[in-house]
Amino acid sequence: MELKPLHIVNARLVDGDTPRAGSLLAVDGRIAAIDPTDVPDGAESVDARGQWLAPGIIDLGVFATDKPAFHFGGITRAALMPDNGPLDGAGLVERAAKGGKPDLWVHPLAAATKGLEGRELAEIGLMKAAGARAVATGRGRIADSGVMRRVLAYAASLGLVTIIHAEDEGLTAGAVATDGEMATRLGLASAPSVAEAMAIARDLALVEETGAPVHFRQVTTARGLDLIRAAKAKGLPVLCGITPAHLFLSHTAIGDFRTFARLSPPLRSEDDRRACLAAVADGTVDILSSGHDPRGPEDKRLPFAEALPGMAGAETLLAMGLNLVRDGHIGPGRLFEMLAATPACLLGVEAGRLAVGMEADLILVDEGAPWQVDAKKMAAWAGNTPFDGMPVQGRATMMWKGGKRIR
Amino acid sequence: MTSSTIRPASDYPPGGDAFRHRHLTGIAQLTPWEISYILDAAEEWVELNRSGAAKHDDRLAGLTIINAFFENSTRTLLSFEIAGKRLGADVVNMHAAQSSVKKGETLIDTAMTLNAMRADAIVIRHASSGAVQLIADKVDCPVLNAGDGRHEHPTQALLDALTIRRRLGRVEGLTIAICGDVLHSRVARSNILALTLLGNEVRVVAPATLTPPAMERMHVATFTDMDEGLKDADVVMMLRLQNERMDGAYLPSAREYHTLYGLTPQRLEKAKPDAIVMHPGPMNRGVEIDSSIADDPARSTITEQVEMGVAVRMACLDILTRRQRGVPGWN
């Protein structure tokens, strides 16, 4: 079936700092014109009724291809972490890339080392040819500094960004929480939050040494963010990200041994949480992602320390992002930079912005629509959300991938 | 003596309002008067237990109590078993080693199984912090925490408070030094909560590697120098040091630990002249405590703690099953 041109009218376009009234034309799956003057015959017209028209969300670093959750959350592209598999060979990458067809882009991230064991380089070049868009260290970091240096230099030579998990494994061994009153009261093994800054410091030194571009997938502490800030001021090719959990929850959320709040890295102190919000506001944090990691009761309905870390975040990512706007930390334009434009740039895909020539991956957002997060009624295949019960506002009402309506 | 931790019975609200909890998962849930309510109730059982041959009360007759111990224990299990039997209940012990837990059954499934057997109370010990709460949320009967990971061991703290109260006449306004491996100790956590709640000055004396973070948030002072930490203490509470902590990861050696943190007669002199010495057992004689102290009846309360343990557990089993038993005022 031939794809009809798509004409979205009466929308508020998120293509600048604040949404503005406008319309958009997509032809052959790409954005053909913003505020078009002539529209081709036979174009399908969609009345947005004043809703925001934004680029589809590009969720950088998810752990499962969970289409219903991504579609609920307005996510048109998901960059898949290499942990399941692990994705350390071209065949696996190719298959993972097809996992979203036909209505979701999946961009596999190549495992940095064979088996993600942190010892030998994986076939990054072959994986790139098979569709890998970046390299990742997975849920853990690469402990061996020599291996890490070689990974960074090698990935950079292939034009790929290395996505890093930053926690010092010596300090965090066995820990399931951050040092503090909560962990002590609950009797949970904990690690000092400086474990993050120590890992970041090492890798920044290697970035300075190799010139390789990196993205710290989650930076969640004041000290870690200070290091990133300083590195950026020095002009190092460094990006960093965060998930809404560390912006809206502190370690008190693990009270009563709530395993849905067992995350990696663990939730931090209130001071760190505020530092994260400040870093979002001042532009230190580049990317907001969901870290989508659905875990069923067999992984979560266990004593806290035996439960596996992770949260199902895809459905709440947009609403939580809009909270940042509503609370005045950032504007809508910057939110969609964090959700779409910057991740697109990192992955090297022509999407993530409302601009002529980009893939027409689009969402309509009813930014005020109220709804309540309910762990029992999630679209994701598991409802492990620490935001269970929270009233939120804003959801994606329609979405298109390559100009084709998928919801 | 006027004391808020020894109250006349008329001080407590009537019936079930005196103890509103369905489970005993930790000291953290309790108020000071609920603690003293249990202690007062336990006093009654101390008398019974000492009354010669007829140490029996049949108020729990016909009730089934399951002791589900997912972690090895001799004394706590025995103590709960005796407590239940003295109250006339049918007591069944489940050891993890012999159970389907070893076959991969999840904790929740085990809990549902125990629940389906219509137990009237379940006593649980588990190696993981929070495991008891997890089970308590899933079953219909009262759950008593007999120790979960390094989280809480509430009946131990209650029996320690009762021992102190009987020895020193009160359990408030005292200086109490808790010494040893506090980091891995549920006994320490429950005692810190109970003793600070009752209005005592609690100190933690431990090597830096075995001191939990954020201790000041639990209103205790921390010491790494034992002599300093014991200074003018009314109570010296020793903790058991697990052998596996002494292999170099947390401590260089048992020998070094004894030199720096072992309770010797010389060290004990820093405490008040009539200070008592407690230990939850089992002891490592010659490591954390010298035999001459452990065996000195004037100072050591170790056997008395065991005795109080049975009484406190009888009190807890009695109080927590009152609702099922339809005791007037408890509905």
mmCIF file of N, CA and C in Angstrom, chain A residues 179-190 256-257 298 300-306, chain B residues 107-108 126 128-131 133-134 138 148 150-151 189 193 212-215 217-219:
data_model
loop_
_atom_site.group_PDB
_atom_site.id
_atom_site.type_symbol
_atom_site.label_atom_id
_atom_site.label_comp_id
_atom_site.label_asym_id
_atom_site.label_seq_id
_atom_site.Cartn_x
_atom_site.Cartn_y
_atom_site.Cartn_z
ATOM 1 N N ASP A 179 24.701 4.070 50.706
ATOM 2 C CA ASP A 179 24.979 4.313 52.123
ATOM 3 C C ASP A 179 24.079 5.415 52.645
ATOM 4 N N GLY A 180 23.517 5.200 53.809
ATOM 5 C CA GLY A 180 22.693 6.248 54.393
ATOM 6 C C GLY A 180 21.742 5.673 55.411
ATOM 7 N N GLU A 181 20.928 6.548 55.962
ATOM 8 C CA GLU A 181 20.040 6.150 57.044
ATOM 9 C C GLU A 181 19.105 5.013 56.606
ATOM 10 N N MET A 182 18.581 5.143 55.397
ATOM 11 C CA MET A 182 17.599 4.171 54.937
ATOM 12 C C MET A 182 18.201 2.764 54.895
ATOM 13 N N ALA A 183 19.357 2.651 54.245
ATOM 14 C CA ALA A 183 20.000 1.342 54.118
ATOM 15 C C ALA A 183 20.348 0.792 55.500
ATOM 16 N N THR A 184 20.813 1.660 56.376
ATOM 17 C CA THR A 184 21.195 1.199 57.711
ATOM 18 C C THR A 184 19.975 0.727 58.480
ATOM 19 N N ARG A 185 18.892 1.487 58.425
ATOM 20 C CA ARG A 185 17.685 1.076 59.145
ATOM 21 C C ARG A 185 17.110 -0.227 58.609
ATOM 22 N N LEU A 186 17.167 -0.379 57.306
ATOM 23 C CA LEU A 186 16.589 -1.589 56.714
ATOM 24 C C LEU A 186 17.547 -2.776 56.789
ATOM 25 N N GLY A 187 18.780 -2.509 57.182
ATOM 26 C CA GLY A 187 19.745 -3.604 57.242
ATOM 27 C C GLY A 187 20.120 -4.121 55.867
ATOM 28 N N LEU A 188 20.286 -3.201 54.916
ATOM 29 C CA LEU A 188 20.651 -3.600 53.562
ATOM 30 C C LEU A 188 22.108 -3.251 53.302
ATOM 31 N N ALA A 189 22.797 -4.137 52.603
ATOM 32 C CA ALA A 189 24.190 -3.864 52.249
ATOM 33 C C ALA A 189 24.208 -2.662 51.313
ATOM 34 N N SER A 190 25.070 -1.707 51.597
ATOM 35 C CA SER A 190 25.052 -0.469 50.827
ATOM 36 C C SER A 190 26.461 -0.066 50.433
ATOM 37 N N ASP A 256 10.101 0.073 53.576
ATOM 38 C CA ASP A 256 9.249 -1.117 53.516
ATOM 39 C C ASP A 256 9.753 -2.134 52.486
ATOM 40 N N PHE A 257 11.010 -2.052 52.151
ATOM 41 C CA PHE A 257 11.627 -3.023 51.239
ATOM 42 C C PHE A 257 10.902 -3.097 49.895
ATOM 43 N N GLU A 298 8.691 -12.965 39.520
ATOM 44 C CA GLU A 298 9.754 -13.926 39.855
ATOM 45 C C GLU A 298 11.081 -13.224 40.112
ATOM 46 N N LYS A 300 10.980 -9.804 41.175
ATOM 47 C CA LYS A 300 10.743 -8.669 42.071
ATOM 48 C C LYS A 300 10.034 -9.028 43.366
ATOM 49 N N ARG A 301 9.224 -10.087 43.365
ATOM 50 C CA ARG A 301 8.501 -10.421 44.596
ATOM 51 C C ARG A 301 9.380 -11.308 45.465
ATOM 52 N N LEU A 302 10.468 -10.730 45.898
ATOM 53 C CA LEU A 302 11.496 -11.442 46.644
ATOM 54 C C LEU A 302 11.991 -10.515 47.743
ATOM 55 N N PRO A 303 12.697 -11.060 48.714
ATOM 56 C CA PRO A 303 13.363 -10.161 49.666
ATOM 57 C C PRO A 303 14.237 -9.164 48.895
ATOM 58 N N PHE A 304 14.305 -7.932 49.407
ATOM 59 C CA PHE A 304 14.906 -6.827 48.660
ATOM 60 C C PHE A 304 16.248 -7.169 48.025
ATOM 61 N N ALA A 305 17.144 -7.736 48.820
ATOM 62 C CA ALA A 305 18.494 -7.979 48.312
ATOM 63 C C ALA A 305 18.524 -9.083 47.267
ATOM 64 N N GLU A 306 17.491 -9.944 47.248
ATOM 65 C CA GLU A 306 17.463 -11.020 46.267
ATOM 66 C C GLU A 306 16.753 -10.606 44.984
ATOM 67 N N LEU B 107 9.952 -17.868 48.229
ATOM 68 C CA LEU B 107 9.569 -17.564 49.598
ATOM 69 C C LEU B 107 8.061 -17.324 49.689
ATOM 70 N N ILE B 108 7.516 -16.642 48.690
ATOM 71 C CA ILE B 108 6.078 -16.357 48.697
ATOM 72 C C ILE B 108 5.287 -17.650 48.625
ATOM 73 N N HIS B 126 14.987 -15.654 58.654
ATOM 74 C CA HIS B 126 15.426 -15.726 57.260
ATOM 75 C C HIS B 126 16.713 -14.930 57.105
ATOM 76 N N SER B 128 17.619 -13.033 54.760
ATOM 77 C CA SER B 128 17.535 -11.834 53.932
ATOM 78 C C SER B 128 16.716 -10.745 54.621
ATOM 79 N N SER B 129 17.259 -9.532 54.677
ATOM 80 C CA SER B 129 16.541 -8.413 55.284
ATOM 81 C C SER B 129 15.216 -8.191 54.558
ATOM 82 N N GLY B 130 14.154 -8.048 55.320
ATOM 83 C CA GLY B 130 12.852 -7.761 54.716
ATOM 84 C C GLY B 130 12.044 -8.999 54.377
ATOM 85 N N ALA B 131 12.643 -10.182 54.498
ATOM 86 C CA ALA B 131 11.926 -11.402 54.114
ATOM 87 C C ALA B 131 10.706 -11.629 54.997
ATOM 88 N N GLN B 133 8.821 -9.376 56.548
ATOM 89 C CA GLN B 133 7.766 -8.447 56.146
ATOM 90 C C GLN B 133 7.045 -8.961 54.896
ATOM 91 N N LEU B 134 7.838 -9.469 53.972
ATOM 92 C CA LEU B 134 7.282 -9.989 52.717
ATOM 93 C C LEU B 134 6.263 -11.101 53.005
ATOM 94 N N LYS B 138 1.546 -11.497 53.223
ATOM 95 C CA LYS B 138 0.844 -12.485 52.413
ATOM 96 C C LYS B 138 0.014 -13.471 53.219
ATOM 97 N N ASP B 148 15.690 -11.318 60.617
ATOM 98 C CA ASP B 148 15.731 -11.303 59.151
ATOM 99 C C ASP B 148 16.970 -10.556 58.691
ATOM 100 N N ARG B 150 20.192 -8.672 58.255
ATOM 101 C CA ARG B 150 20.777 -7.773 59.242
ATOM 102 C C ARG B 150 19.784 -6.685 59.618
ATOM 103 N N HIS B 151 18.518 -6.947 59.396
ATOM 104 C CA HIS B 151 17.496 -5.931 59.624
ATOM 105 C C HIS B 151 17.068 -5.854 61.083
ATOM 106 N N ARG B 189 20.742 -3.618 65.546
ATOM 107 C CA ARG B 189 19.746 -2.673 65.017
ATOM 108 C C ARG B 189 18.503 -2.633 65.887
ATOM 109 N N LEU B 193 17.269 0.623 68.231
ATOM 110 C CA LEU B 193 15.931 1.203 68.136
ATOM 111 C C LEU B 193 15.211 1.161 69.479
ATOM 112 N N PRO B 212 28.020 0.631 60.680
ATOM 113 C CA PRO B 212 27.136 0.982 59.567
ATOM 114 C C PRO B 212 27.206 2.478 59.265
ATOM 115 N N PRO B 213 26.897 2.865 58.014
ATOM 116 C CA PRO B 213 26.865 4.290 57.698
ATOM 117 C C PRO B 213 25.686 4.991 58.377
ATOM 118 N N ALA B 214 25.808 6.307 58.496
ATOM 119 C CA ALA B 214 24.723 7.170 58.974
ATOM 120 C C ALA B 214 24.226 6.792 60.369
ATOM 121 N N MET B 215 25.130 6.344 61.224
ATOM 122 C CA MET B 215 24.733 5.965 62.585
ATOM 123 C C MET B 215 24.148 7.141 63.363
ATOM 124 N N ARG B 217 22.206 9.273 62.406
ATOM 125 C CA ARG B 217 20.782 9.425 62.109
ATOM 126 C C ARG B 217 19.933 8.480 62.950
ATOM 127 N N MET B 218 20.571 7.533 63.595
ATOM 128 C CA MET B 218 19.827 6.647 64.489
ATOM 129 C C MET B 218 20.061 7.054 65.939
ATOM 130 N N HIS B 219 20.595 8.257 66.108
ATOM 131 C CA HIS B 219 20.755 8.849 67.436
ATOM 132 C C HIS B 219 21.686 8.040 68.328
#
